[in-house]
């Protein structure tokens, strides 16, 4: 059976990155999506592993050819999710989780209605603030900015089919895995099996 | 959190009864739904445990008062699923699985869109026939009738959100449990939590 394309979004500080790492580490069902970018490789970064590094011209060719699930510009560089790579993983039965912000996520869902949409949130905004402050690396101004961003993002939650409350990480990892596994039994994903059963019944 | 109302349907011989018993036995999250009937109690049957035994008049009063999730007549007697009892279990956080045929199932889904719809099937019709024959208690005529009934029922599968293929019972029990647990993280069932988060963000 093909893998499942999953979009994960959530408030900054909700722990999406850690969740994603744990899923990739704890379960064999997942593949990592390697992004494509026009920015230069940093020291130690490997082409095809950390990113696919390409020129601006190449990137725009790929956009033209509808070769990306989504893309955005950030600090003057393109970033995007190559379709060919993701599709190959899905065909191999691996599920692929894309960590994408709310607007890009909505676009993917519109284009690919079978995408599983999961929103990750801390148990409360109080906890979110405490986590951001606890990092000790960010100014009050930056933290306020993130909380305000969370306010905007919260308006998009209804576009997501599932909400994972990341209170205890181990629990959240298991819940997210359970949500993804359950999708495999969705009627809409079992079209082949259901056709077989119907054919068998037709030919009795 | 409230429990989930689940409708389970499936071909006769798919093993629904055994699945249901195992779920009730293996997990504490479930409550049994006690049906209401106008038929007389058989020896050893306990009112309120095996069935709620009532008169025809009482049953029709309950229908009038919209007190049943669904009902049907069989061999001149009424059978139905009392709402009050099921609702009480749901409020207590127990999920309730109703074993209902395809037409009644569709009615429940239309009336209560949050109902989780699961269809149980054997891995193939060949297996279904082998199971029915293996029981050794049924004539070829009865088996053919059941297979023909399966043919009709198969046209309703698309009304179900999930399909559980009951090949190995232990696996099917775990899959069904996983499907049900995953529902708890559906955005539509987390309205209270999401409101709390939004309120917190509003009042920053």
XYZ file of C-alpha atoms in Angstrom:
408
model
C 0.000 0.000 0.000
C 1.197 3.512 -0.768
C 2.412 5.671 2.075
C 0.440 8.670 3.281
C 1.284 12.290 2.629
C 1.053 14.151 5.916
C 1.161 17.858 6.538
C 2.099 18.909 10.051
C 1.716 22.493 11.181
C 1.626 24.087 14.582
C 2.647 26.958 16.791
C 6.321 27.791 16.969
C 7.397 26.190 20.245
C 4.891 23.345 19.995
C 7.730 20.890 19.417
C 7.059 19.910 15.787
C 10.718 19.399 14.942
C 11.321 17.059 17.884
C 8.124 15.128 17.147
C 9.166 14.666 13.524
C 12.653 13.479 14.502
C 11.208 10.958 16.951
C 8.737 9.566 14.403
C 11.504 9.100 11.840
C 13.717 7.529 14.485
C 11.179 5.289 16.268
C 9.265 3.913 13.270
C 10.294 2.542 9.916
C 7.117 3.668 8.180
C 8.385 7.165 7.474
C 10.689 8.900 5.072
C 12.171 12.331 5.424
C 11.305 14.913 2.794
C 14.414 16.646 1.440
C 13.662 20.252 0.486
C 15.006 22.078 -2.540
C 16.593 25.490 -2.089
C 18.495 28.172 -3.972
C 20.543 29.201 -0.961
C 24.208 28.175 -0.763
C 25.155 25.069 1.216
C 26.505 25.773 4.684
C 29.603 23.989 5.889
C 28.950 20.274 6.299
C 25.632 20.298 4.427
C 25.318 17.535 1.855
C 23.448 17.954 -1.432
C 20.576 15.451 -1.621
C 20.647 14.825 2.114
C 20.172 18.167 3.858
C 18.790 19.921 0.801
C 18.781 19.688 -2.947
C 20.895 22.754 -3.780
C 19.961 24.288 -7.136
C 20.254 27.547 -9.038
C 17.443 30.085 -9.213
C 16.907 29.184 -12.885
C 16.636 25.476 -12.131
C 14.221 26.162 -9.246
C 11.976 28.246 -11.493
C 12.036 25.498 -14.129
C 10.818 23.047 -11.489
C 8.034 25.447 -10.442
C 7.004 25.783 -14.110
C 6.894 22.002 -14.495
C 4.612 21.738 -11.421
C 7.378 19.747 -9.765
C 6.861 21.042 -6.219
C 4.228 20.297 -3.583
C 4.659 23.836 -2.291
C 7.260 26.551 -2.252
C 7.961 29.865 -0.592
C 10.660 32.520 -0.560
C 12.549 33.359 2.617
C 15.363 35.917 2.894
C 15.587 36.159 -0.888
C 15.927 32.411 -1.454
C 13.489 29.830 -2.704
C 12.539 26.820 -0.580
C 10.254 24.049 -1.814
C 9.167 20.416 -1.513
C 10.065 18.374 -4.613
C 7.212 16.142 -5.740
C 9.281 13.459 -7.481
C 11.229 12.650 -4.320
C 8.150 12.583 -2.068
C 6.129 10.562 -4.580
C 8.888 7.987 -4.805
C 8.829 7.533 -1.028
C 5.041 7.232 -1.021
C 5.176 4.607 -3.788
C 7.646 2.662 -1.656
C 5.024 2.581 1.100
C 6.735 5.189 3.242
C 4.657 7.989 4.691
C 6.117 11.455 4.376
C 5.536 14.236 6.873
C 5.907 17.798 5.644
C 6.426 20.490 8.273
C 4.624 23.393 6.622
C 3.041 26.633 7.818
C -0.719 27.122 7.685
C -1.108 28.824 4.308
C 1.090 26.406 2.367
C -0.647 23.555 4.181
C -4.042 24.690 2.982
C -2.769 24.841 -0.606
C -1.484 21.279 -0.417
C -4.794 20.025 0.977
C -6.716 21.747 -1.820
C -4.461 20.233 -4.455
C -4.221 16.784 -2.830
C -7.398 16.152 -0.830
C -6.072 12.853 0.569
C -3.346 14.667 2.502
C -3.612 13.990 6.216
C -3.623 17.312 8.092
C -2.288 17.381 11.666
C -1.924 20.448 13.863
C 0.468 20.306 16.815
C -0.159 22.459 19.847
C 1.127 22.732 23.405
C -1.457 22.038 26.137
C -1.956 25.788 26.666
C -0.594 29.145 25.571
C 0.767 29.581 29.089
C 2.877 26.470 28.489
C 3.900 27.757 25.060
C 5.161 31.013 26.560
C 6.957 29.178 29.359
C 8.697 26.937 26.803
C 9.785 29.859 24.661
C 11.052 31.745 27.728
C 12.721 28.594 29.045
C 14.925 28.380 25.959
C 16.614 31.532 27.276
C 17.781 32.349 23.764
C 15.058 34.722 22.708
C 14.179 38.288 23.669
C 10.773 39.207 25.059
C 10.084 40.973 21.774
C 10.686 37.833 19.712
C 8.550 35.760 22.097
C 5.671 38.253 21.862
C 5.985 38.126 18.075
C 5.689 34.335 18.139
C 2.677 34.428 20.418
C 1.036 36.929 18.074
C 1.851 34.654 15.168
C 0.207 31.796 17.105
C -2.907 33.953 17.385
C -3.114 34.188 13.580
C -2.318 30.514 13.120
C -5.019 29.454 15.579
C -7.610 30.738 13.096
C -6.534 27.998 10.676
C -6.909 25.027 13.021
C -10.222 23.973 11.490
C -8.393 23.165 8.240
C -6.695 20.312 10.092
C -8.336 16.935 10.617
C -6.429 16.127 13.787
C -4.928 18.053 16.668
C -2.057 16.559 18.657
C -1.531 18.128 22.074
C 2.183 17.903 22.752
C 2.293 17.812 26.541
C 4.383 14.702 27.133
C 6.598 14.006 24.096
C 6.432 10.180 24.300
C 2.649 10.296 24.440
C 2.432 12.783 21.566
C 4.724 10.610 19.386
C 2.539 7.555 20.001
C -0.674 9.477 19.405
C 0.601 10.901 16.159
C 1.737 7.455 15.033
C -1.676 6.010 15.942
C -3.470 8.706 13.972
C -1.332 8.015 10.907
C -1.695 4.226 11.117
C -5.485 4.458 11.427
C -5.608 6.264 8.069
C -4.548 3.051 6.355
C -7.991 1.619 7.054
C -9.872 4.546 5.584
C -12.348 3.405 2.956
C -10.995 6.001 0.528
C -7.506 4.481 0.770
C -8.721 0.884 0.280
C -10.195 1.337 -3.182
C -8.271 -1.596 -4.655
C -9.310 -4.051 -1.966
C -12.950 -2.944 -2.114
C -13.001 -3.324 -5.913
C -11.614 -6.846 -5.552
C -14.362 -7.791 -3.077
C -17.043 -6.292 -5.316
C -15.659 -8.107 -8.361
C -15.647 -11.398 -6.480
C -19.297 -10.820 -5.527
C -20.217 -9.872 -9.089
C -18.815 -13.102 -10.470
C -20.488 -15.560 -8.154
C -13.903 13.662 27.027
C -17.104 12.029 25.809
C -16.964 8.559 24.353
C -17.517 7.933 20.662
C -20.606 6.445 19.081
C -19.506 3.751 16.662
C -21.562 1.870 14.127
C -20.132 -1.440 12.978
C -21.595 -3.273 10.026
C -20.281 -6.036 7.847
C -20.974 -9.217 5.964
C -22.529 -12.051 7.885
C -19.573 -14.308 8.641
C -17.088 -11.435 8.862
C -16.735 -11.993 12.606
C -18.379 -8.813 13.928
C -19.747 -10.480 17.051
C -16.381 -11.913 18.055
C -14.629 -8.601 17.339
C -17.131 -6.738 19.503
C -16.741 -9.206 22.394
C -12.965 -8.927 22.245
C -13.019 -5.120 22.251
C -15.328 -5.072 25.286
C -13.173 -7.665 26.998
C -9.693 -6.331 26.150
C -10.241 -2.605 26.674
C -11.958 -0.559 29.350
C -12.909 2.242 26.971
C -16.073 0.553 25.780
C -19.580 -0.036 27.012
C -22.047 -2.525 25.677
C -25.283 -1.180 24.221
C -28.297 -2.989 25.653
C -31.094 -3.227 23.076
C -34.789 -2.772 23.787
C -37.226 -5.397 22.523
C -40.864 -6.411 22.682
C -40.102 -10.106 22.479
C -40.403 -12.253 25.608
C -37.300 -13.010 27.648
C -35.788 -16.432 27.011
C -34.751 -18.564 29.931
C -31.814 -17.041 31.761
C -32.081 -13.645 30.050
C -31.931 -10.721 32.462
C -33.882 -7.499 31.938
C -31.482 -4.555 31.624
C -28.535 -6.826 30.902
C -29.416 -8.913 27.859
C -32.246 -6.654 26.723
C -34.647 -4.114 28.064
C -37.888 -6.090 27.789
C -40.896 -3.833 27.227
C -44.458 -4.006 25.902
C -45.372 -2.995 22.376
C -47.130 0.098 23.746
C -44.079 1.175 25.732
C -41.828 0.607 22.701
C -44.050 2.770 20.512
C -44.040 5.499 23.155
C -40.247 5.472 23.086
C -40.263 5.702 19.271
C -42.661 8.673 19.483
C -40.415 10.415 22.011
C -37.416 9.981 19.641
C -35.842 7.836 22.307
C -34.124 5.344 20.004
C -31.025 5.612 17.857
C -32.597 3.160 15.440
C -35.162 0.406 15.436
C -36.412 -2.381 13.248
C -38.985 -5.146 13.357
C -37.952 -8.775 13.105
C -40.332 -11.766 13.300
C -43.120 -9.490 14.497
C -41.147 -7.970 17.366
C -39.531 -4.582 17.754
C -35.826 -4.244 18.382
C -34.128 -0.895 18.999
C -31.200 0.980 20.520
C -32.236 3.201 23.452
C -30.674 6.638 23.287
C -30.742 7.422 27.025
C -28.650 4.389 27.895
C -26.117 4.936 25.105
C -25.884 8.670 25.808
C -25.181 7.983 29.479
C -22.282 5.702 28.528
C -20.912 8.288 26.103
C -21.092 11.013 28.793
C -19.118 8.717 31.093
C -16.381 8.665 28.462
C -17.174 5.152 27.274
C -17.384 4.505 23.554
C -20.339 2.453 22.407
C -20.278 0.152 19.404
C -23.584 -0.623 17.724
C -23.723 -3.705 15.509
C -26.211 -2.540 12.879
C -27.051 -3.490 9.308
C -26.306 -1.132 6.442
C -29.621 0.726 6.121
C -30.030 1.450 9.838
C -26.368 2.451 9.922
C -26.899 5.061 7.221
C -29.853 6.519 9.137
C -27.766 6.893 12.281
C -24.959 8.611 10.378
C -27.419 11.062 8.807
C -28.925 11.905 12.184
C -25.606 11.951 14.095
C -22.841 12.940 11.693
C -20.115 12.401 14.304
C -20.839 8.672 14.380
C -17.759 6.666 13.472
C -18.653 4.207 10.704
C -16.662 0.973 10.445
C -17.289 -1.866 8.003
C -15.909 -5.310 8.806
C -15.058 -7.683 6.001
C -13.186 -10.961 5.568
C -10.059 -10.783 3.385
C -12.014 -12.201 0.438
C -15.399 -13.651 -0.488
C -13.676 -16.980 -0.950
C -12.707 -16.822 2.729
C -16.221 -15.745 3.674
C -17.708 -18.764 1.938
C -15.127 -21.081 3.494
C -15.954 -19.713 6.960
C -19.682 -20.128 6.474
C -19.191 -23.668 5.139
C -16.739 -24.436 7.932
C -19.389 -23.820 10.573
C -21.068 -26.930 9.234
C -24.397 -25.754 10.614
C -25.827 -24.156 7.518
C -27.248 -25.519 4.303
C -25.852 -24.544 0.919
C -29.058 -22.597 0.333
C -28.587 -20.474 3.461
C -24.938 -19.852 2.593
C -25.865 -18.740 -0.930
C -28.466 -16.419 0.556
C -25.843 -14.862 2.817
C -23.413 -14.404 -0.053
C -26.165 -12.733 -2.059
C -26.916 -10.510 0.908
C -23.199 -9.631 1.012
C -23.472 -8.563 -2.616
C -26.174 -6.044 -1.704
C -24.307 -4.883 1.396
C -21.116 -4.330 -0.559
C -22.856 -1.473 -2.383
C -23.029 0.424 0.918
C -19.360 0.247 1.841
C -18.698 3.816 0.738
C -20.950 5.044 3.552
C -18.324 3.780 5.990
C -15.232 5.782 6.903
C -13.108 2.765 7.740
C -12.861 -0.820 6.604
C -11.402 -3.446 8.929
C -10.262 -6.609 7.181
C -10.784 -9.411 9.660
C -8.145 -11.926 8.608
C -6.327 -12.523 11.875
C -8.634 -11.721 14.822
C -5.940 -10.303 17.147
C -4.752 -7.950 14.419
C -8.289 -6.864 13.566
C -9.069 -6.131 17.240
C -5.953 -3.947 17.541
C -6.647 -2.168 14.260
C -10.212 -1.442 15.234
C -9.062 -0.157 18.626
C -6.444 2.037 16.940
C -9.016 3.492 14.558
C -11.323 4.362 17.454
C -8.584 5.870 19.614
C -7.352 8.070 16.757
C -10.804 9.674 16.549
C -10.209 11.303 19.929
C -7.722 13.641 18.273
C -10.076 14.736 15.525
C -10.380 18.498 15.411
C -14.171 18.231 15.410
C -14.081 16.355 18.730
C -11.674 18.814 20.399
C -13.901 21.871 20.210
C -13.577 22.657 23.918
C -9.795 22.510 23.940
C -9.514 24.597 20.783
C -11.855 27.254 22.196
C -9.707 27.415 25.339
C -6.548 27.961 23.288
C -8.240 30.623 21.165
C -9.577 32.389 24.274
C -6.133 32.390 25.831
C -4.716 33.926 22.654
C -7.499 36.517 22.522
C -6.759 37.698 26.050
C -3.021 38.207 25.788
